[in-house]
């Protein structure tokens, strides 16, 4: 996904010189894929390989995210906001927890398969061995759901969407992810060929499209697939593709200045209508996210069209917008 500078604690980066990186636009997910040079990394079936010394240094230098504590006591936090999606959530000072404190019900984490570990970062230069998917998301969520009697948001039976954007090769990365999700089965929604069991957290897999095949091969999945507009109206059911995501700029030219063109409004509502008829949710990335009237106009149009997830890096801004009565 596109990147916006956010305040965050300094990472303990892996020693990969920026000059050795080749950054290219990911046309599938809208993100940035940074490719390591052959001298800096050895790619094995889509994984990145680092030295043991580097891993040890990084682990010792960075505190585990699981040690972070929410600012609200159980039962005292804000009511959850069903449309609020935290894009690049891991770049906030307190990944996951800041979004939950603002009432968000969907968070996004980019993952890289590195020496068998799933590290969370936007770019390869930011990889930190202590910032694993388990440490930043899965372990804190497990503890929170247990403390709240089965809910992410205390007192509210609203599932949290954990959108996991795969940055390395989809097939091997998903297979490792699937293995690592299993110990958290008690909090994760799951699916078989005939049934979906909704639990406190629903993992949805985005990013590299090669994750789709190994997902279809599983008899029991603890994750679901993030579809694209060309998945609308296909045979793939909502039990496999519950979410349809798209780059806003691929379908729309309106960026919030002046009224939305009637043809674009009709297109937006047609997309949402088709998805909802198939029991699928809708999310657009790359919508304007600079505070101001244009962003408010975009958000208002998305709410009016019943788009399910509003994408932002500005947690306080979206919370204020939605709690002001915009989402009624």
C-alpha atoms as a PDB file:
ATOM      1  CA  UNK A   1       0.000   0.000   0.000  1.00  0.00           C
ATOM      2  CA  UNK A   2       1.096   3.597  -0.504  1.00  0.00           C
ATOM      3  CA  UNK A   3       3.080   5.101   2.312  1.00  0.00           C
ATOM      4  CA  UNK A   4       2.521   8.180   4.464  1.00  0.00           C
ATOM      5  CA  UNK A   5       5.050   9.345   7.052  1.00  0.00           C
ATOM      6  CA  UNK A   6       3.797   8.684  10.560  1.00  0.00           C
ATOM      7  CA  UNK A   7       5.356   9.178  13.986  1.00  0.00           C
ATOM      8  CA  UNK A   8       6.792   5.916  15.223  1.00  0.00           C
ATOM      9  CA  UNK A   9       9.496   4.663  17.484  1.00  0.00           C
ATOM     10  CA  UNK A  10      12.837   4.253  15.711  1.00  0.00           C
ATOM     11  CA  UNK A  11      13.144   0.709  14.307  1.00  0.00           C
ATOM     12  CA  UNK A  12      16.168  -1.533  14.609  1.00  0.00           C
ATOM     13  CA  UNK A  13      16.708  -1.988  10.871  1.00  0.00           C
ATOM     14  CA  UNK A  14      18.528  -4.828   9.261  1.00  0.00           C
ATOM     15  CA  UNK A  15      21.826  -3.680   7.753  1.00  0.00           C
ATOM     16  CA  UNK A  16      20.729  -3.397   4.131  1.00  0.00           C
ATOM     17  CA  UNK A  17      22.097  -0.277   2.379  1.00  0.00           C
ATOM     18  CA  UNK A  18      19.384   1.725   0.688  1.00  0.00           C
ATOM     19  CA  UNK A  19      21.543   2.023  -2.413  1.00  0.00           C
ATOM     20  CA  UNK A  20      21.247  -1.711  -2.993  1.00  0.00           C
ATOM     21  CA  UNK A  21      17.448  -1.612  -3.215  1.00  0.00           C
ATOM     22  CA  UNK A  22      15.290  -1.431  -6.302  1.00  0.00           C
ATOM     23  CA  UNK A  23      11.873   0.017  -5.479  1.00  0.00           C
ATOM     24  CA  UNK A  24       8.992  -0.616  -7.862  1.00  0.00           C
ATOM     25  CA  UNK A  25       5.269   0.020  -7.700  1.00  0.00           C
ATOM     26  CA  UNK A  26       3.195  -3.049  -6.881  1.00  0.00           C
ATOM     27  CA  UNK A  27       0.388  -2.806  -9.424  1.00  0.00           C
ATOM     28  CA  UNK A  28      -1.593  -5.580  -7.744  1.00  0.00           C
ATOM     29  CA  UNK A  29      -1.950  -4.261  -4.197  1.00  0.00           C
ATOM     30  CA  UNK A  30      -1.061  -0.616  -4.665  1.00  0.00           C
ATOM     31  CA  UNK A  31       1.989  -0.973  -2.427  1.00  0.00           C
ATOM     32  CA  UNK A  32       5.708  -0.591  -2.808  1.00  0.00           C
ATOM     33  CA  UNK A  33       7.758  -3.744  -3.275  1.00  0.00           C
ATOM     34  CA  UNK A  34      11.424  -3.295  -2.493  1.00  0.00           C
ATOM     35  CA  UNK A  35      13.723  -5.865  -4.035  1.00  0.00           C
ATOM     36  CA  UNK A  36      17.064  -6.716  -2.460  1.00  0.00           C
ATOM     37  CA  UNK A  37      20.158  -6.953  -4.616  1.00  0.00           C
ATOM     38  CA  UNK A  38      21.771 -10.364  -5.016  1.00  0.00           C
ATOM     39  CA  UNK A  39      24.687  -9.226  -2.866  1.00  0.00           C
ATOM     40  CA  UNK A  40      22.434  -8.262   0.048  1.00  0.00           C
ATOM     41  CA  UNK A  41      19.996 -11.158   0.151  1.00  0.00           C
ATOM     42  CA  UNK A  42      19.644 -14.669  -1.154  1.00  0.00           C
ATOM     43  CA  UNK A  43      16.156 -15.427  -2.399  1.00  0.00           C
ATOM     44  CA  UNK A  44      15.027 -18.980  -1.761  1.00  0.00           C
ATOM     45  CA  UNK A  45      11.482 -19.699  -2.955  1.00  0.00           C
ATOM     46  CA  UNK A  46      10.535 -16.115  -2.294  1.00  0.00           C
ATOM     47  CA  UNK A  47      12.128 -15.751   1.155  1.00  0.00           C
ATOM     48  CA  UNK A  48      14.778 -13.298   2.324  1.00  0.00           C
ATOM     49  CA  UNK A  49      17.842 -14.652   4.110  1.00  0.00           C
ATOM     50  CA  UNK A  50      19.664 -12.767   6.891  1.00  0.00           C
ATOM     51  CA  UNK A  51      22.593 -13.637   9.118  1.00  0.00           C
ATOM     52  CA  UNK A  52      22.095 -15.137  12.567  1.00  0.00           C
ATOM     53  CA  UNK A  53      24.171 -12.331  14.092  1.00  0.00           C
ATOM     54  CA  UNK A  54      21.832  -9.721  12.666  1.00  0.00           C
ATOM     55  CA  UNK A  55      18.788 -11.536  14.017  1.00  0.00           C
ATOM     56  CA  UNK A  56      20.297 -11.790  17.495  1.00  0.00           C
ATOM     57  CA  UNK A  57      21.233  -8.103  17.568  1.00  0.00           C
ATOM     58  CA  UNK A  58      17.785  -6.963  16.467  1.00  0.00           C
ATOM     59  CA  UNK A  59      15.965  -9.156  18.953  1.00  0.00           C
ATOM     60  CA  UNK A  60      18.016  -7.828  21.829  1.00  0.00           C
ATOM     61  CA  UNK A  61      17.575  -4.199  20.827  1.00  0.00           C
ATOM     62  CA  UNK A  62      13.802  -3.889  20.393  1.00  0.00           C
ATOM     63  CA  UNK A  63      11.116  -4.497  23.042  1.00  0.00           C
ATOM     64  CA  UNK A  64       8.346  -6.906  22.104  1.00  0.00           C
ATOM     65  CA  UNK A  65       5.114  -5.258  21.010  1.00  0.00           C
ATOM     66  CA  UNK A  66       3.246  -7.779  23.134  1.00  0.00           C
ATOM     67  CA  UNK A  67       4.501  -5.872  26.181  1.00  0.00           C
ATOM     68  CA  UNK A  68       2.539  -2.759  25.150  1.00  0.00           C
ATOM     69  CA  UNK A  69      -0.591  -2.142  27.141  1.00  0.00           C
ATOM     70  CA  UNK A  70      -3.841  -0.561  25.930  1.00  0.00           C
ATOM     71  CA  UNK A  71      -4.585   2.905  27.262  1.00  0.00           C
ATOM     72  CA  UNK A  72      -8.174   2.021  28.116  1.00  0.00           C
ATOM     73  CA  UNK A  73      -9.179  -0.406  30.824  1.00  0.00           C
ATOM     74  CA  UNK A  74     -11.468  -3.232  29.631  1.00  0.00           C
ATOM     75  CA  UNK A  75     -14.956  -1.908  29.067  1.00  0.00           C
ATOM     76  CA  UNK A  76     -13.938   1.765  28.997  1.00  0.00           C
ATOM     77  CA  UNK A  77     -12.754   2.137  25.405  1.00  0.00           C
ATOM     78  CA  UNK A  78     -14.688   3.787  22.577  1.00  0.00           C
ATOM     79  CA  UNK A  79     -17.484   2.030  20.743  1.00  0.00           C
ATOM     80  CA  UNK A  80     -16.056   0.292  17.663  1.00  0.00           C
ATOM     81  CA  UNK A  81     -16.296   2.004  14.284  1.00  0.00           C
ATOM     82  CA  UNK A  82     -17.399  -0.558  11.721  1.00  0.00           C
ATOM     83  CA  UNK A  83     -15.954   1.319   8.708  1.00  0.00           C
ATOM     84  CA  UNK A  84     -12.574   2.323  10.168  1.00  0.00           C
ATOM     85  CA  UNK A  85      -9.550   0.640   8.553  1.00  0.00           C
ATOM     86  CA  UNK A  86      -5.995   1.433   9.706  1.00  0.00           C
ATOM     87  CA  UNK A  87      -3.781   1.398   6.628  1.00  0.00           C
ATOM     88  CA  UNK A  88      -0.076   0.727   7.363  1.00  0.00           C
ATOM     89  CA  UNK A  89      -1.109   0.258  10.980  1.00  0.00           C
ATOM     90  CA  UNK A  90       2.330  -1.001  12.022  1.00  0.00           C
ATOM     91  CA  UNK A  91       3.862   2.451  11.442  1.00  0.00           C
ATOM     92  CA  UNK A  92       1.995   3.977  14.366  1.00  0.00           C
ATOM     93  CA  UNK A  93       3.776   4.330  17.697  1.00  0.00           C
ATOM     94  CA  UNK A  94       1.765   1.444  19.146  1.00  0.00           C
ATOM     95  CA  UNK A  95       0.833  -0.950  16.331  1.00  0.00           C
ATOM     96  CA  UNK A  96      -2.672  -2.398  16.724  1.00  0.00           C
ATOM     97  CA  UNK A  97      -3.267  -0.743  20.091  1.00  0.00           C
ATOM     98  CA  UNK A  98      -3.443   2.830  18.805  1.00  0.00           C
ATOM     99  CA  UNK A  99      -6.024   1.777  16.207  1.00  0.00           C
ATOM    100  CA  UNK A 100      -8.086  -0.101  18.781  1.00  0.00           C
ATOM    101  CA  UNK A 101      -7.994   2.886  21.127  1.00  0.00           C
ATOM    102  CA  UNK A 102      -9.565   4.914  18.312  1.00  0.00           C
ATOM    103  CA  UNK A 103     -12.261   2.276  17.809  1.00  0.00           C
ATOM    104  CA  UNK A 104     -10.970   0.810  14.544  1.00  0.00           C
ATOM    105  CA  UNK A 105     -12.304  -2.567  13.469  1.00  0.00           C
ATOM    106  CA  UNK A 106      -9.795  -3.298  10.706  1.00  0.00           C
ATOM    107  CA  UNK A 107      -5.999  -3.045  10.693  1.00  0.00           C
ATOM    108  CA  UNK A 108      -3.420  -3.769   8.013  1.00  0.00           C
ATOM    109  CA  UNK A 109       0.007  -5.368   8.366  1.00  0.00           C
ATOM    110  CA  UNK A 110       2.546  -5.960   5.587  1.00  0.00           C
ATOM    111  CA  UNK A 111       4.591  -9.132   6.048  1.00  0.00           C
ATOM    112  CA  UNK A 112       7.871 -10.447   4.643  1.00  0.00           C
ATOM    113  CA  UNK A 113       9.080 -14.040   4.904  1.00  0.00           C
ATOM    114  CA  UNK A 114      12.644 -13.763   6.225  1.00  0.00           C
ATOM    115  CA  UNK A 115      14.560 -16.842   7.396  1.00  0.00           C
ATOM    116  CA  UNK A 116      11.311 -18.567   8.293  1.00  0.00           C
ATOM    117  CA  UNK A 117      10.001 -15.581  10.261  1.00  0.00           C
ATOM    118  CA  UNK A 118       7.121 -13.304   9.264  1.00  0.00           C
ATOM    119  CA  UNK A 119       8.412  -9.770   9.769  1.00  0.00           C
ATOM    120  CA  UNK A 120       6.171  -6.703   9.613  1.00  0.00           C
ATOM    121  CA  UNK A 121       7.399  -3.699   7.622  1.00  0.00           C
ATOM    122  CA  UNK A 122       6.532  -1.594   4.605  1.00  0.00           C
ATOM    123  CA  UNK A 123       9.964  -1.746   2.972  1.00  0.00           C
ATOM    124  CA  UNK A 124      12.900  -4.126   3.239  1.00  0.00           C
ATOM    125  CA  UNK A 125      15.109  -1.407   4.753  1.00  0.00           C
ATOM    126  CA  UNK A 126      12.743  -1.309   7.751  1.00  0.00           C
ATOM    127  CA  UNK A 127      12.855  -5.031   8.535  1.00  0.00           C
ATOM    128  CA  UNK A 128      13.429  -5.624  12.241  1.00  0.00           C
ATOM    129  CA  UNK A 129      13.672  -9.194  13.606  1.00  0.00           C
ATOM    130  CA  UNK A 130      11.735  -8.234  16.736  1.00  0.00           C
ATOM    131  CA  UNK A 131       8.756  -6.915  14.765  1.00  0.00           C
ATOM    132  CA  UNK A 132       7.116 -10.216  13.889  1.00  0.00           C
ATOM    133  CA  UNK A 133       3.472 -10.770  13.059  1.00  0.00           C
ATOM    134  CA  UNK A 134       3.109 -12.682  16.312  1.00  0.00           C
ATOM    135  CA  UNK A 135       4.699  -9.967  18.469  1.00  0.00           C
ATOM    136  CA  UNK A 136       2.863  -7.010  16.960  1.00  0.00           C
ATOM    137  CA  UNK A 137      -0.536  -8.579  16.274  1.00  0.00           C
ATOM    138  CA  UNK A 138      -1.284 -12.209  17.040  1.00  0.00           C
ATOM    139  CA  UNK A 139      -0.022 -12.367  20.625  1.00  0.00           C
ATOM    140  CA  UNK A 140      -1.584  -9.034  21.695  1.00  0.00           C
ATOM    141  CA  UNK A 141      -4.873 -10.020  20.062  1.00  0.00           C
ATOM    142  CA  UNK A 142      -4.916 -13.394  21.793  1.00  0.00           C
ATOM    143  CA  UNK A 143      -4.290 -11.752  25.170  1.00  0.00           C
ATOM    144  CA  UNK A 144      -6.900  -9.073  24.536  1.00  0.00           C
ATOM    145  CA  UNK A 145      -9.626 -11.471  23.414  1.00  0.00           C
ATOM    146  CA  UNK A 146      -9.035 -13.653  26.453  1.00  0.00           C
ATOM    147  CA  UNK A 147      -9.111 -10.636  28.781  1.00  0.00           C
ATOM    148  CA  UNK A 148     -12.317  -9.330  27.181  1.00  0.00           C
ATOM    149  CA  UNK A 149     -14.213 -12.606  27.348  1.00  0.00           C
ATOM    150  CA  UNK A 150     -14.062 -13.336  23.638  1.00  0.00           C
ATOM    151  CA  UNK A 151     -14.035  -9.859  22.076  1.00  0.00           C
ATOM    152  CA  UNK A 152     -11.376  -7.546  20.720  1.00  0.00           C
ATOM    153  CA  UNK A 153     -13.412  -4.510  21.789  1.00  0.00           C
ATOM    154  CA  UNK A 154     -14.623  -5.084  25.346  1.00  0.00           C
ATOM    155  CA  UNK A 155     -18.386  -5.315  25.546  1.00  0.00           C
ATOM    156  CA  UNK A 156     -18.843  -5.352  21.764  1.00  0.00           C
ATOM    157  CA  UNK A 157     -19.163  -8.511  19.670  1.00  0.00           C
ATOM    158  CA  UNK A 158     -17.641  -6.882  16.593  1.00  0.00           C
ATOM    159  CA  UNK A 159     -14.986  -8.958  14.799  1.00  0.00           C
ATOM    160  CA  UNK A 160     -11.674  -7.329  13.957  1.00  0.00           C
ATOM    161  CA  UNK A 161     -10.401  -7.689  10.407  1.00  0.00           C
ATOM    162  CA  UNK A 162      -6.653  -8.332  10.274  1.00  0.00           C
ATOM    163  CA  UNK A 163      -5.662  -7.566   6.685  1.00  0.00           C
ATOM    164  CA  UNK A 164      -2.295  -9.204   6.003  1.00  0.00           C
ATOM    165  CA  UNK A 165      -0.516  -7.866   2.921  1.00  0.00           C
ATOM    166  CA  UNK A 166       2.105 -10.327   1.629  1.00  0.00           C
ATOM    167  CA  UNK A 167       5.221  -8.569   0.312  1.00  0.00           C
ATOM    168  CA  UNK A 168       7.327 -11.631  -0.547  1.00  0.00           C
ATOM    169  CA  UNK A 169       6.379 -14.497  -2.877  1.00  0.00           C
ATOM    170  CA  UNK A 170       2.804 -15.445  -2.109  1.00  0.00           C
ATOM    171  CA  UNK A 171       2.957 -19.242  -2.157  1.00  0.00           C
ATOM    172  CA  UNK A 172       5.759 -19.896   0.370  1.00  0.00           C
ATOM    173  CA  UNK A 173       4.830 -16.890   2.471  1.00  0.00           C
ATOM    174  CA  UNK A 174       1.218 -17.984   2.808  1.00  0.00           C
ATOM    175  CA  UNK A 175       2.196 -21.558   3.638  1.00  0.00           C
ATOM    176  CA  UNK A 176       4.350 -20.293   6.501  1.00  0.00           C
ATOM    177  CA  UNK A 177       1.633 -17.867   7.553  1.00  0.00           C
ATOM    178  CA  UNK A 178      -0.949 -20.640   7.611  1.00  0.00           C
ATOM    179  CA  UNK A 179       1.289 -22.700   9.874  1.00  0.00           C
ATOM    180  CA  UNK A 180       1.756 -19.768  12.230  1.00  0.00           C
ATOM    181  CA  UNK A 181      -1.936 -18.926  12.392  1.00  0.00           C
ATOM    182  CA  UNK A 182      -2.942 -22.376  13.647  1.00  0.00           C
ATOM    183  CA  UNK A 183      -1.904 -21.853  17.297  1.00  0.00           C
ATOM    184  CA  UNK A 184      -4.314 -18.891  17.373  1.00  0.00           C
ATOM    185  CA  UNK A 185      -7.281 -20.884  16.062  1.00  0.00           C
ATOM    186  CA  UNK A 186      -9.328 -20.107  19.169  1.00  0.00           C
ATOM    187  CA  UNK A 187      -9.639 -16.429  18.158  1.00  0.00           C
ATOM    188  CA  UNK A 188      -9.487 -16.706  14.353  1.00  0.00           C
ATOM    189  CA  UNK A 189     -12.434 -17.124  12.016  1.00  0.00           C
ATOM    190  CA  UNK A 190     -12.126 -20.308   9.980  1.00  0.00           C
ATOM    191  CA  UNK A 191     -13.646 -21.949   6.939  1.00  0.00           C
ATOM    192  CA  UNK A 192     -14.092 -25.414   5.500  1.00  0.00           C
ATOM    193  CA  UNK A 193     -15.728 -26.441   2.243  1.00  0.00           C
ATOM    194  CA  UNK A 194     -19.156 -26.234   3.857  1.00  0.00           C
ATOM    195  CA  UNK A 195     -18.952 -23.857   6.806  1.00  0.00           C
ATOM    196  CA  UNK A 196     -17.576 -20.533   8.032  1.00  0.00           C
ATOM    197  CA  UNK A 197     -17.047 -20.103  11.766  1.00  0.00           C
ATOM    198  CA  UNK A 198     -16.750 -16.412  12.705  1.00  0.00           C
ATOM    199  CA  UNK A 199     -14.611 -15.619  15.735  1.00  0.00           C
ATOM    200  CA  UNK A 200     -13.123 -12.468  17.260  1.00  0.00           C
ATOM    201  CA  UNK A 201     -10.498 -11.923  14.536  1.00  0.00           C
ATOM    202  CA  UNK A 202     -10.822 -12.527  10.804  1.00  0.00           C
ATOM    203  CA  UNK A 203      -7.540 -12.699   8.890  1.00  0.00           C
ATOM    204  CA  UNK A 204      -7.791 -11.640   5.242  1.00  0.00           C
ATOM    205  CA  UNK A 205      -4.827 -12.171   2.913  1.00  0.00           C
ATOM    206  CA  UNK A 206      -3.854  -9.452   0.445  1.00  0.00           C
ATOM    207  CA  UNK A 207      -0.727  -8.595  -1.523  1.00  0.00           C
ATOM    208  CA  UNK A 208       1.011 -11.130  -3.753  1.00  0.00           C
ATOM    209  CA  UNK A 209      -1.652 -12.996  -5.710  1.00  0.00           C
ATOM    210  CA  UNK A 210       0.206 -16.321  -5.612  1.00  0.00           C
ATOM    211  CA  UNK A 211      -1.196 -16.918  -2.129  1.00  0.00           C
ATOM    212  CA  UNK A 212      -4.532 -17.871  -3.666  1.00  0.00           C
ATOM    213  CA  UNK A 213      -3.629 -21.387  -4.817  1.00  0.00           C
ATOM    214  CA  UNK A 214      -2.344 -22.742  -1.481  1.00  0.00           C
ATOM    215  CA  UNK A 215      -5.378 -21.222   0.225  1.00  0.00           C
ATOM    216  CA  UNK A 216      -7.749 -23.138  -2.046  1.00  0.00           C
ATOM    217  CA  UNK A 217      -5.924 -26.377  -1.212  1.00  0.00           C
ATOM    218  CA  UNK A 218      -6.551 -26.187   2.539  1.00  0.00           C
ATOM    219  CA  UNK A 219      -9.309 -28.293   4.069  1.00  0.00           C
ATOM    220  CA  UNK A 220      -9.592 -25.872   6.995  1.00  0.00           C
ATOM    221  CA  UNK A 221      -8.465 -22.277   6.558  1.00  0.00           C
ATOM    222  CA  UNK A 222      -7.855 -19.726   9.271  1.00  0.00           C
ATOM    223  CA  UNK A 223      -7.682 -16.941   6.703  1.00  0.00           C
ATOM    224  CA  UNK A 224      -9.685 -15.553   3.792  1.00  0.00           C
ATOM    225  CA  UNK A 225      -8.735 -13.976   0.470  1.00  0.00           C
ATOM    226  CA  UNK A 226      -8.814 -10.296  -0.475  1.00  0.00           C
ATOM    227  CA  UNK A 227     -10.361 -10.146  -3.938  1.00  0.00           C
ATOM    228  CA  UNK A 228     -10.184  -7.538  -6.688  1.00  0.00           C
ATOM    229  CA  UNK A 229     -12.858  -6.006  -8.898  1.00  0.00           C
ATOM    230  CA  UNK A 230     -12.463  -8.779 -11.460  1.00  0.00           C
ATOM    231  CA  UNK A 231     -13.548 -11.248  -8.763  1.00  0.00           C
ATOM    232  CA  UNK A 232     -17.001  -9.648  -8.632  1.00  0.00           C
ATOM    233  CA  UNK A 233     -19.650 -11.923 -10.066  1.00  0.00           C
ATOM    234  CA  UNK A 234     -17.368 -14.950 -10.326  1.00  0.00           C
ATOM    235  CA  UNK A 235     -17.906 -18.392  -8.857  1.00  0.00           C
ATOM    236  CA  UNK A 236     -15.630 -17.616  -5.891  1.00  0.00           C
ATOM    237  CA  UNK A 237     -17.965 -17.371  -2.883  1.00  0.00           C
ATOM    238  CA  UNK A 238     -17.873 -14.900  -0.015  1.00  0.00           C
ATOM    239  CA  UNK A 239     -16.749 -17.774   2.193  1.00  0.00           C
ATOM    240  CA  UNK A 240     -13.435 -17.565   0.317  1.00  0.00           C
ATOM    241  CA  UNK A 241     -13.426 -13.910  -0.839  1.00  0.00           C
ATOM    242  CA  UNK A 242     -15.310 -11.854   1.760  1.00  0.00           C
ATOM    243  CA  UNK A 243     -13.571  -8.609   0.758  1.00  0.00           C
ATOM    244  CA  UNK A 244     -13.175  -6.803  -2.568  1.00  0.00           C
ATOM    245  CA  UNK A 245     -10.379  -4.215  -2.607  1.00  0.00           C
ATOM    246  CA  UNK A 246      -9.303  -1.834  -5.343  1.00  0.00           C
ATOM    247  CA  UNK A 247      -7.085   1.164  -6.006  1.00  0.00           C
ATOM    248  CA  UNK A 248      -9.413   4.179  -6.058  1.00  0.00           C
ATOM    249  CA  UNK A 249      -7.437   5.755  -8.896  1.00  0.00           C
ATOM    250  CA  UNK A 250      -7.919   2.731 -11.147  1.00  0.00           C
ATOM    251  CA  UNK A 251     -11.654   3.387 -11.440  1.00  0.00           C
ATOM    252  CA  UNK A 252     -12.211   7.011 -10.439  1.00  0.00           C
ATOM    253  CA  UNK A 253     -10.721  10.377 -11.367  1.00  0.00           C
ATOM    254  CA  UNK A 254     -12.641  12.382  -8.768  1.00  0.00           C
ATOM    255  CA  UNK A 255     -10.441  13.287  -5.777  1.00  0.00           C
ATOM    256  CA  UNK A 256     -12.931  15.245  -3.712  1.00  0.00           C
ATOM    257  CA  UNK A 257     -12.764  18.610  -5.482  1.00  0.00           C
ATOM    258  CA  UNK A 258     -16.239  19.764  -6.462  1.00  0.00           C
ATOM    259  CA  UNK A 259     -19.135  17.322  -6.796  1.00  0.00           C
ATOM    260  CA  UNK A 260     -18.494  13.745  -7.831  1.00  0.00           C
ATOM    261  CA  UNK A 261     -19.352  13.205 -11.527  1.00  0.00           C
ATOM    262  CA  UNK A 262     -22.706  11.404 -11.828  1.00  0.00           C
ATOM    263  CA  UNK A 263     -21.180   8.584 -13.873  1.00  0.00           C
ATOM    264  CA  UNK A 264     -18.569   7.930 -11.191  1.00  0.00           C
ATOM    265  CA  UNK A 265     -21.196   7.976  -8.458  1.00  0.00           C
ATOM    266  CA  UNK A 266     -23.208   5.393 -10.391  1.00  0.00           C
ATOM    267  CA  UNK A 267     -20.092   3.254 -10.877  1.00  0.00           C
ATOM    268  CA  UNK A 268     -19.228   3.415  -7.179  1.00  0.00           C
ATOM    269  CA  UNK A 269     -22.705   2.371  -6.130  1.00  0.00           C
ATOM    270  CA  UNK A 270     -22.806  -0.357  -8.749  1.00  0.00           C
ATOM    271  CA  UNK A 271     -19.563  -1.847  -7.394  1.00  0.00           C
ATOM    272  CA  UNK A 272     -20.859  -1.756  -3.829  1.00  0.00           C
ATOM    273  CA  UNK A 273     -24.249  -3.126  -4.828  1.00  0.00           C
ATOM    274  CA  UNK A 274     -22.770  -6.065  -6.712  1.00  0.00           C
ATOM    275  CA  UNK A 275     -20.412  -6.891  -3.861  1.00  0.00           C
ATOM    276  CA  UNK A 276     -23.089  -6.661  -1.193  1.00  0.00           C
ATOM    277  CA  UNK A 277     -25.427  -8.826  -3.251  1.00  0.00           C
ATOM    278  CA  UNK A 278     -22.732 -11.503  -3.040  1.00  0.00           C
ATOM    279  CA  UNK A 279     -22.216 -10.797   0.699  1.00  0.00           C
ATOM    280  CA  UNK A 280     -18.807  -9.290   0.063  1.00  0.00           C
ATOM    281  CA  UNK A 281     -17.417  -6.126   1.629  1.00  0.00           C
ATOM    282  CA  UNK A 282     -15.695  -3.286  -0.263  1.00  0.00           C
ATOM    283  CA  UNK A 283     -12.517  -1.301   0.403  1.00  0.00           C
ATOM    284  CA  UNK A 284     -10.627   1.227  -1.716  1.00  0.00           C
ATOM    285  CA  UNK A 285      -6.991   2.078  -1.111  1.00  0.00           C
ATOM    286  CA  UNK A 286      -5.168   5.222  -2.321  1.00  0.00           C
ATOM    287  CA  UNK A 287      -8.073   7.533  -1.522  1.00  0.00           C
ATOM    288  CA  UNK A 288      -6.930  11.079  -0.610  1.00  0.00           C
ATOM    289  CA  UNK A 289      -5.757  11.134   3.008  1.00  0.00           C
ATOM    290  CA  UNK A 290      -4.619  14.719   3.538  1.00  0.00           C
ATOM    291  CA  UNK A 291      -6.897  16.445   6.085  1.00  0.00           C
ATOM    292  CA  UNK A 292      -9.257  18.925   4.498  1.00  0.00           C
ATOM    293  CA  UNK A 293     -12.519  19.347   2.582  1.00  0.00           C
ATOM    294  CA  UNK A 294     -11.493  17.059  -0.294  1.00  0.00           C
ATOM    295  CA  UNK A 295     -10.844  14.125   2.012  1.00  0.00           C
ATOM    296  CA  UNK A 296     -14.095  14.754   3.874  1.00  0.00           C
ATOM    297  CA  UNK A 297     -15.952  14.833   0.549  1.00  0.00           C
ATOM    298  CA  UNK A 298     -14.451  11.498  -0.490  1.00  0.00           C
ATOM    299  CA  UNK A 299     -15.238   9.913   2.865  1.00  0.00           C
ATOM    300  CA  UNK A 300     -18.798  11.267   2.786  1.00  0.00           C
ATOM    301  CA  UNK A 301     -19.361   9.820  -0.680  1.00  0.00           C
ATOM    302  CA  UNK A 302     -17.965   6.448   0.394  1.00  0.00           C
ATOM    303  CA  UNK A 303     -20.240   6.353   3.435  1.00  0.00           C
ATOM    304  CA  UNK A 304     -23.248   7.365   1.337  1.00  0.00           C
ATOM    305  CA  UNK A 305     -22.468   4.513  -1.074  1.00  0.00           C
ATOM    306  CA  UNK A 306     -22.148   2.117   1.902  1.00  0.00           C
ATOM    307  CA  UNK A 307     -18.484   1.278   1.287  1.00  0.00           C
ATOM    308  CA  UNK A 308     -17.528  -0.994   4.163  1.00  0.00           C
ATOM    309  CA  UNK A 309     -13.983   0.144   4.982  1.00  0.00           C
ATOM    310  CA  UNK A 310     -12.545   3.668   4.850  1.00  0.00           C
ATOM    311  CA  UNK A 311      -8.782   3.541   4.400  1.00  0.00           C
ATOM    312  CA  UNK A 312      -6.585   5.952   6.409  1.00  0.00           C
ATOM    313  CA  UNK A 313      -3.294   6.547   8.186  1.00  0.00           C
ATOM    314  CA  UNK A 314      -4.920   9.341  10.237  1.00  0.00           C
ATOM    315  CA  UNK A 315      -6.539   7.428  13.092  1.00  0.00           C
ATOM    316  CA  UNK A 316      -7.792  10.466  14.993  1.00  0.00           C
ATOM    317  CA  UNK A 317      -9.033  12.142  11.821  1.00  0.00           C
ATOM    318  CA  UNK A 318     -11.192   9.237  10.682  1.00  0.00           C
ATOM    319  CA  UNK A 319     -12.480   8.607  14.183  1.00  0.00           C
ATOM    320  CA  UNK A 320     -13.539  12.248  14.484  1.00  0.00           C
ATOM    321  CA  UNK A 321     -15.212  12.144  11.074  1.00  0.00           C
ATOM    322  CA  UNK A 322     -17.193   8.980  11.799  1.00  0.00           C
ATOM    323  CA  UNK A 323     -18.177   9.964  15.339  1.00  0.00           C
ATOM    324  CA  UNK A 324     -19.330  13.402  14.184  1.00  0.00           C
ATOM    325  CA  UNK A 325     -22.455  11.813  12.742  1.00  0.00           C
ATOM    326  CA  UNK A 326     -21.159  11.217   9.223  1.00  0.00           C
ATOM    327  CA  UNK A 327     -21.900   7.490   9.485  1.00  0.00           C
ATOM    328  CA  UNK A 328     -25.598   7.295  10.298  1.00  0.00           C
END
